[in-house]
Short mmCIF file of C-alpha atoms in Angstrom, two decimals:
data_model
loop_
_atom_site.label_atom_id
_atom_site.label_comp_id
_atom_site.label_asym_id
_atom_site.label_seq_id
_atom_site.Cartn_x
_atom_site.Cartn_y
_atom_site.Cartn_z
CA UNK A 1 130.15 69.41 124.80
CA UNK A 2 130.65 73.03 123.92
CA UNK A 3 127.84 73.97 126.26
CA UNK A 4 129.36 71.95 129.10
CA UNK A 5 132.63 73.86 128.72
CA UNK A 6 130.73 77.15 128.99
CA UNK A 7 128.86 75.97 132.10
CA UNK A 8 131.86 74.62 134.01
CA UNK A 9 134.05 77.51 132.88
CA UNK A 10 131.57 80.08 134.11
CA UNK A 11 130.63 78.46 137.41
CA UNK A 12 133.92 77.10 138.67
CA UNK A 13 136.95 78.12 136.64
CA UNK A 14 136.22 81.76 135.88
CA UNK A 15 133.83 82.38 138.72
CA UNK A 16 132.32 85.78 138.10
CA UNK A 17 132.88 87.12 141.60
CA UNK A 18 136.05 85.44 142.80
CA UNK A 19 138.01 85.31 139.56
CA UNK A 20 136.63 88.11 137.41
CA UNK A 21 135.78 90.57 140.19
CA UNK A 22 132.35 91.46 138.88
CA UNK A 23 129.53 92.11 141.32
CA UNK A 24 131.77 92.67 144.33
CA UNK A 25 129.45 95.30 145.82
CA UNK A 26 126.52 92.92 146.45
CA UNK A 27 129.03 90.19 147.30
CA UNK A 28 130.35 92.26 150.21
CA UNK A 29 127.16 94.22 150.89
CA UNK A 30 124.41 91.61 151.22
CA UNK A 31 126.40 88.60 152.35
CA UNK A 32 125.86 88.95 156.08
CA UNK A 33 123.13 86.30 156.13
CA UNK A 34 122.54 83.23 153.97
CA UNK A 35 118.85 84.11 153.49
CA UNK A 36 119.54 87.56 152.02
CA UNK A 37 122.25 85.98 149.91
CA UNK A 38 119.68 83.64 148.38
CA UNK A 39 117.29 86.52 147.74
CA UNK A 40 119.96 88.56 146.00
CA UNK A 41 120.99 85.57 143.89
CA UNK A 42 117.41 85.13 142.70
CA UNK A 43 117.09 88.77 141.72
CA UNK A 44 120.48 88.83 139.97
CA UNK A 45 119.79 85.60 138.07
CA UNK A 46 116.44 86.88 136.89
CA UNK A 47 117.73 90.23 135.63
CA UNK A 48 120.99 88.81 134.26
CA UNK A 49 119.28 86.29 131.99
CA UNK A 50 116.67 88.79 130.83
CA UNK A 51 119.24 91.53 130.25
CA UNK A 52 121.55 89.23 128.28
CA UNK A 53 118.74 88.23 125.92
CA UNK A 54 117.57 91.81 125.36
CA UNK A 55 121.05 93.30 124.94
CA UNK A 56 121.94 90.48 122.54
CA UNK A 57 118.95 91.30 120.36
CA UNK A 58 119.63 95.05 120.52
CA UNK A 59 123.31 94.59 119.65
CA UNK A 60 122.67 92.33 116.66
CA UNK A 61 119.51 93.81 115.23
CA UNK A 62 119.93 97.50 115.97
CA UNK A 63 123.48 98.57 116.85
CA UNK A 64 125.32 96.35 114.37
CA UNK A 65 122.80 96.91 111.61
CA UNK A 66 123.08 100.68 111.70
CA UNK A 67 126.80 100.87 112.56
CA UNK A 68 126.20 102.26 116.03
CA UNK A 69 128.67 100.02 117.87
CA UNK A 70 130.16 102.96 119.74
CA UNK A 71 126.84 103.47 121.54
CA UNK A 72 127.10 100.02 123.16
CA UNK A 73 127.85 101.19 126.71
CA UNK A 74 125.13 103.84 126.78
CA UNK A 75 122.54 101.61 125.13
CA UNK A 76 123.21 98.65 127.40
CA UNK A 77 123.11 100.56 130.67
CA UNK A 78 119.86 102.25 129.64
CA UNK A 79 118.33 98.89 128.73
CA UNK A 80 119.39 97.37 132.05
CA UNK A 81 118.11 100.34 134.06
CA UNK A 82 114.73 100.29 132.35
CA UNK A 83 114.55 96.50 132.51
CA UNK A 84 115.08 96.56 136.26
CA UNK A 85 112.40 99.19 136.63
CA UNK A 86 110.02 97.15 134.47
CA UNK A 87 110.66 93.92 136.35
CA UNK A 88 109.99 95.74 139.58
CA UNK A 89 106.64 97.11 138.36
CA UNK A 90 105.51 93.79 136.86
CA UNK A 91 106.52 91.76 139.92
CA UNK A 92 104.66 94.15 142.19
CA UNK A 93 101.46 93.60 140.19
CA UNK A 94 101.75 89.92 139.28
CA UNK A 95 103.45 88.24 142.19
CA UNK A 96 103.50 90.22 145.45
CA UNK A 97 105.22 87.44 147.46
CA UNK A 98 108.09 87.25 144.96
CA UNK A 99 108.26 91.03 145.00
CA UNK A 100 108.46 90.93 148.78
CA UNK A 101 111.38 88.53 148.55
CA UNK A 102 113.33 90.25 145.77
CA UNK A 103 112.01 93.80 146.00
CA UNK A 104 114.69 95.43 148.11
CA UNK A 105 117.45 93.96 145.97
CA UNK A 106 116.11 95.07 142.61
CA UNK A 107 117.09 98.77 142.68
CA UNK A 108 120.62 97.76 143.70
CA UNK A 109 120.96 95.65 140.58
CA UNK A 110 121.12 98.55 138.12
CA UNK A 111 124.59 99.40 139.36
CA UNK A 112 125.67 95.78 139.72
CA UNK A 113 128.55 95.46 137.30
CA UNK A 114 127.97 91.73 136.94
CA UNK A 115 124.87 92.37 134.80
CA UNK A 116 126.51 94.84 132.41
CA UNK A 117 129.72 92.79 132.48
CA UNK A 118 128.02 89.58 131.38
CA UNK A 119 126.05 91.43 128.71
CA UNK A 120 129.26 92.89 127.24
CA UNK A 121 131.18 89.61 127.60
CA UNK A 122 128.62 87.66 125.58
CA UNK A 123 128.98 90.19 122.76
CA UNK A 124 132.80 90.11 122.96
CA UNK A 125 132.88 86.31 122.85
CA UNK A 126 130.58 86.31 119.79
CA UNK A 127 128.17 83.74 121.19
CA UNK A 128 124.89 82.92 119.48
CA UNK A 129 121.63 83.37 121.34
CA UNK A 130 121.50 79.87 122.92
CA UNK A 131 125.11 80.08 124.05
CA UNK A 132 124.49 83.56 125.45
CA UNK A 133 121.56 82.34 127.50
CA UNK A 134 123.55 79.38 128.83
CA UNK A 135 126.47 81.71 129.55
CA UNK A 136 124.19 84.05 131.52
CA UNK A 137 122.53 81.20 133.45
CA UNK A 138 125.88 79.69 134.44
CA UNK A 139 127.26 83.05 135.49
CA UNK A 140 124.18 83.59 137.64
CA UNK A 141 124.73 80.18 139.24
CA UNK A 142 128.39 81.02 139.77
CA UNK A 143 127.42 84.29 141.40
CA UNK A 144 124.94 82.50 143.65
CA UNK A 145 127.44 79.80 144.59
CA UNK A 146 130.09 82.32 145.61
CA UNK A 147 127.61 84.55 147.45
CA UNK A 148 125.95 81.74 149.40
CA UNK A 149 129.26 80.09 150.32
CA UNK A 150 130.61 83.44 151.42
CA UNK A 151 127.56 84.39 153.49
CA UNK A 152 127.81 81.03 155.24
CA UNK A 153 131.41 81.80 156.12
CA UNK A 154 130.49 85.28 157.32
CA UNK A 155 127.77 83.95 159.61
CA UNK A 156 130.45 81.88 161.30
CA UNK A 157 132.91 84.77 161.37
CA UNK A 158 130.46 86.81 163.43
CA UNK A 159 130.83 84.33 166.27
CA UNK A 160 134.62 84.28 166.22
CA UNK A 161 136.98 86.42 168.24
CA UNK A 162 138.61 88.46 165.48
CA UNK A 163 141.63 90.71 166.24
CA UNK A 164 140.65 94.34 166.74
CA UNK A 165 141.78 95.96 163.52
CA UNK A 166 140.53 93.12 161.33
CA UNK A 167 136.92 93.26 162.51
CA UNK A 168 134.24 93.80 159.88
CA UNK A 169 135.29 94.38 156.27
CA UNK A 170 138.99 93.42 156.49
CA UNK A 171 138.38 89.91 157.77
CA UNK A 172 135.57 89.47 155.25
CA UNK A 173 137.95 90.44 152.44
CA UNK A 174 140.61 88.03 153.69
CA UNK A 175 138.03 85.24 153.92
CA UNK A 176 137.01 86.04 150.34
CA UNK A 177 140.66 85.79 149.36
CA UNK A 178 140.95 82.34 150.85
CA UNK A 179 137.72 81.30 149.12
CA UNK A 180 139.18 82.58 145.85
CA UNK A 181 142.28 80.51 146.52
CA UNK A 182 140.09 77.44 146.91
CA UNK A 183 138.43 78.21 143.59
CA UNK A 184 141.85 78.44 141.94
CA UNK A 185 142.02 74.70 142.39
CA UNK A 186 139.48 74.37 139.58
CA UNK A 187 141.68 76.23 137.13
CA UNK A 188 142.86 73.10 135.31
CA UNK A 189 139.35 71.83 134.63
CA UNK A 190 138.67 73.43 131.26
CA UNK B 1 133.65 123.82 154.06
CA UNK B 2 136.75 125.35 152.50
CA UNK B 3 137.70 124.13 149.03
CA UNK B 4 141.00 122.77 150.27
CA UNK B 5 139.26 120.58 152.83
CA UNK B 6 136.73 119.58 150.19
CA UNK B 7 139.59 118.53 147.92
CA UNK B 8 141.67 116.65 150.47
CA UNK B 9 138.87 114.62 152.10
CA UNK B 10 139.08 112.04 149.32
CA UNK B 11 142.60 110.96 150.22
CA UNK B 12 142.36 109.54 153.72
CA UNK B 13 139.31 110.66 155.69
CA UNK B 14 136.69 109.74 153.10
CA UNK B 15 138.83 107.67 150.80
CA UNK B 16 136.40 105.99 148.38
CA UNK B 17 138.15 102.61 148.55
CA UNK B 18 139.56 102.32 152.06
CA UNK B 19 136.75 104.01 153.98
CA UNK B 20 133.61 104.23 151.85
CA UNK B 21 134.18 100.88 150.09
CA UNK B 22 132.88 102.18 146.77
CA UNK B 23 134.02 101.02 143.37
CA UNK B 24 135.35 97.71 144.61
CA UNK B 25 135.13 95.84 141.30
CA UNK B 26 137.76 97.87 139.40
CA UNK B 27 139.76 98.25 142.62
CA UNK B 28 140.23 94.51 142.89
CA UNK B 29 140.04 93.69 139.21
CA UNK B 30 142.73 95.87 137.63
CA UNK B 31 145.31 96.33 140.36
CA UNK B 32 147.65 93.52 139.39
CA UNK B 33 150.25 96.24 138.69
CA UNK B 34 150.76 99.85 139.73
CA UNK B 35 150.56 101.14 136.17
CA UNK B 36 147.16 99.51 135.59
CA UNK B 37 145.95 101.03 138.84
CA UNK B 38 147.17 104.45 137.72
CA UNK B 39 145.49 104.14 134.32
CA UNK B 40 142.19 103.02 135.78
CA UNK B 41 142.35 105.68 138.50
CA UNK B 42 142.95 108.50 136.03
CA UNK B 43 140.24 107.27 133.67
CA UNK B 44 137.77 107.19 136.57
CA UNK B 45 138.95 110.62 137.76
CA UNK B 46 138.22 112.09 134.33
CA UNK B 47 134.72 110.58 134.24
CA UNK B 48 134.05 111.66 137.81
CA UNK B 49 135.23 115.23 137.20
CA UNK B 50 133.30 115.69 133.96
CA UNK B 51 130.10 114.08 135.19
CA UNK B 52 130.21 116.12 138.41
CA UNK B 53 130.57 119.33 136.38
CA UNK B 54 127.75 118.48 133.98
CA UNK B 55 125.42 117.20 136.69
CA UNK B 56 125.86 120.32 138.79
CA UNK B 57 125.26 122.48 135.69
CA UNK B 58 122.04 120.78 134.60
CA UNK B 59 120.66 119.76 137.99
CA UNK B 60 117.88 122.38 137.90
CA UNK B 61 116.58 121.16 134.54
CA UNK B 62 116.22 117.50 135.53
CA UNK B 63 112.92 116.41 137.11
CA UNK B 64 113.50 114.64 140.39
CA UNK B 65 111.88 111.38 139.31
CA UNK B 66 114.15 110.69 136.34
CA UNK B 67 117.36 112.04 137.83
CA UNK B 68 119.10 108.67 138.25
CA UNK B 69 118.62 107.57 134.61
CA UNK B 70 119.65 111.07 133.52
CA UNK B 71 122.84 110.88 135.61
CA UNK B 72 123.61 107.44 134.21
CA UNK B 73 123.33 108.72 130.63
CA UNK B 74 125.66 111.63 131.42
CA UNK B 75 128.17 109.25 132.99
CA UNK B 76 127.88 106.75 130.15
CA UNK B 77 128.64 109.52 127.65
CA UNK B 78 131.93 110.36 129.31
CA UNK B 79 132.81 106.70 129.72
CA UNK B 80 132.37 106.27 125.98
CA UNK B 81 134.68 109.26 125.43
CA UNK B 82 137.35 107.66 127.64
CA UNK B 83 136.83 104.27 126.02
CA UNK B 84 137.30 105.52 122.46
CA UNK B 85 140.21 107.84 123.35
CA UNK B 86 142.05 105.12 125.19
CA UNK B 87 141.47 102.61 122.41
CA UNK B 88 143.02 105.07 119.94
CA UNK B 89 146.00 106.38 121.90
CA UNK B 90 146.79 103.78 124.60
CA UNK B 91 145.86 100.44 123.01
CA UNK B 92 148.03 98.33 125.34
CA UNK B 93 146.58 99.86 128.52
CA UNK B 94 143.11 99.55 127.01
CA UNK B 95 143.72 95.87 126.44
CA UNK B 96 144.96 95.15 129.96
CA UNK B 97 142.09 97.05 131.61
CA UNK B 98 139.66 95.34 129.24
CA UNK B 99 136.10 95.01 130.44
CA UNK B 100 136.61 97.39 133.34
CA UNK B 101 136.66 100.50 131.14
CA UNK B 102 133.00 100.24 130.03
CA UNK B 103 132.22 99.17 133.58
CA UNK B 104 133.17 102.63 134.91
CA UNK B 105 129.50 103.39 134.13
CA UNK B 106 128.37 101.18 136.99
CA UNK B 107 131.11 102.24 139.39
CA UNK B 108 129.05 103.22 142.42
CA UNK B 109 131.60 105.92 143.24
CA UNK B 110 130.75 107.98 140.14
CA UNK B 111 126.98 107.73 140.50
CA UNK B 112 127.31 108.17 144.25
CA UNK B 113 129.14 111.49 143.96
CA UNK B 114 126.71 112.74 141.28
CA UNK B 115 123.75 111.91 143.52
CA UNK B 116 125.21 112.84 146.91
CA UNK B 117 127.31 115.86 146.03
CA UNK B 118 127.02 117.32 142.52
CA UNK B 119 123.22 117.40 142.50
CA UNK B 120 123.24 119.60 145.59
CA UNK B 121 126.29 121.84 145.19
CA UNK B 122 127.55 124.51 142.78
CA UNK B 123 129.90 123.88 139.87
CA UNK B 124 133.14 124.86 141.57
CA UNK B 125 132.62 122.70 144.66
CA UNK B 126 131.48 119.79 142.50
CA UNK B 127 134.59 120.13 140.38
CA UNK B 128 136.85 120.13 143.42
CA UNK B 129 134.95 117.23 144.93
CA UNK B 130 135.18 115.20 141.72
CA UNK B 131 138.90 115.86 141.38
CA UNK B 132 139.64 115.11 145.04
CA UNK B 133 137.60 111.91 145.13
CA UNK B 134 139.04 110.79 141.80
CA UNK B 135 142.62 111.34 142.91
CA UNK B 136 141.88 109.63 146.23
CA UNK B 137 140.59 106.65 144.25
CA UNK B 138 143.72 106.75 142.07
CA UNK B 139 145.90 106.92 145.20
CA UNK B 140 144.21 103.82 146.61
CA UNK B 141 144.51 101.91 143.33
CA UNK B 142 148.19 102.76 142.88
CA UNK B 143 148.94 101.77 146.50
CA UNK B 144 147.14 98.45 146.13
CA UNK B 145 148.60 97.84 142.66
CA UNK B 146 152.10 98.77 143.84
CA UNK B 147 152.02 96.40 146.81
CA UNK B 148 150.64 93.54 144.72
CA UNK B 149 153.19 94.14 141.96
CA UNK B 150 156.15 94.23 144.37
CA UNK B 151 155.04 91.09 146.22
CA UNK B 152 153.73 89.18 143.22
CA UNK B 153 156.19 89.93 140.44
CA UNK B 154 159.15 91.64 142.14
CA UNK B 155 158.67 94.82 140.15
CA UNK B 156 157.43 98.36 140.74
CA UNK B 157 156.18 100.30 137.71
CA UNK B 158 157.96 97.63 135.63
CA UNK B 159 161.33 98.25 137.35
CA UNK B 160 162.74 95.03 138.71
CA UNK B 161 163.32 95.17 142.47
CA UNK B 162 164.24 91.59 143.24
CA UNK B 163 164.62 88.49 141.06
CA UNK B 164 161.58 86.59 139.91
CA UNK B 165 162.62 83.39 141.70
CA UNK B 166 161.59 84.88 145.03
CA UNK B 167 158.12 86.21 144.14
CA UNK B 168 154.85 85.04 145.69
CA UNK B 169 152.75 84.62 142.59
CA UNK B 170 149.44 84.47 144.43
CA UNK B 171 149.53 88.24 145.03
CA UNK B 172 149.05 89.10 141.37
CA UNK B 173 146.28 86.49 141.06
CA UNK B 174 142.77 87.09 142.32
CA UNK B 175 143.13 85.89 145.97
CA UNK B 176 145.98 88.37 146.47
CA UNK B 177 143.68 91.27 145.63
CA UNK B 178 141.25 90.41 148.41
CA UNK B 179 143.93 89.67 150.98
CA UNK B 180 146.11 92.75 150.36
CA UNK B 181 143.07 95.05 150.41
CA UNK B 182 141.85 93.41 153.62
CA UNK B 183 145.12 94.02 155.40
CA UNK B 184 145.41 97.58 154.04
CA UNK B 185 141.98 98.47 155.43
CA UNK B 186 142.86 96.79 158.73
CA UNK B 187 146.09 98.81 158.98
CA UNK B 188 144.22 102.05 158.29
CA UNK B 189 141.61 101.16 160.91
CA UNK B 190 144.32 100.66 163.50
CA UNK B 191 146.07 103.93 162.63
CA UNK B 192 142.78 105.81 162.87
CA UNK B 193 141.95 104.33 166.26
CA UNK B 194 145.31 105.38 167.70
CA UNK B 195 144.82 109.01 166.66
#
């Protein structure tokens, strides 16, 4: 039951992009086509889950143990940066087709605040390891849901006759606002 | 480029939020009131200024291949300084900005200026650039926060402007952030085209 609350809360109620404003850069940057949206979601999900597990272990077995809590931000961002680099190298060797699909998105992920945000949130909420992993997976799904919905909307927006000043980013932001309004309807669920 | 021009470009012409679209997460996330926008803007300005100074000082000593991780460590150091200082002296602001303080590390604006400007220019220009960009970012956040606060809670910097019965609550919630920013950018686009 507890797990279900985490899943629904993360995907629908507190959607990471539309409600918590994490990962807006890729949300606006790579949402012009549904296919790139799917690629980005895959890369983010992969790194997010991996990063949450590693940062969880580092926080509990190294930082807490030696009283180094104040180094959290520095330690986490270094872990994420090196993790992204490592994933990139391994993927290139092991699975070239997957690397082809995710490759261009991987370097962008280091500065994706969704990854660091979820890693810090799991520590703040004092989850155990299983809960953290579920939390990360559901946030990744939530990110993917928002991104894919939004890129679908943007593909349609390209074909519409948008007023002059609103073309491009402004209309995309307004569409995102309306999407966020739709997601507010879920707010009573949990 | 004269230093004055270098300083003022961050406000309108190359405004990080309205024109370059950098640092969108804190822009949308913390601007439910003008005071939060101001706090976040000044915190980011400090990090930007300090990291620009340090990066331009040590740029010759950093091998090209590891420069991005090195920049990130420099930035993370100053973010930790801000985080701990704010927690000690401004606990209420720290609480309302929450997660977005440690997330200054991944604000693309800070890393972007370190990479695009400070790693190529001298200390003085980098300082001016950091300050100008930071204050431009603050300006954008306060504008956005002010508009959302007035529309969404009838207040401006906590001063009541009109009674709460007439507010449109959606503007302080998350959809309002997207919509107000969208219209602000649209307005700026129109003004620029008419020039």
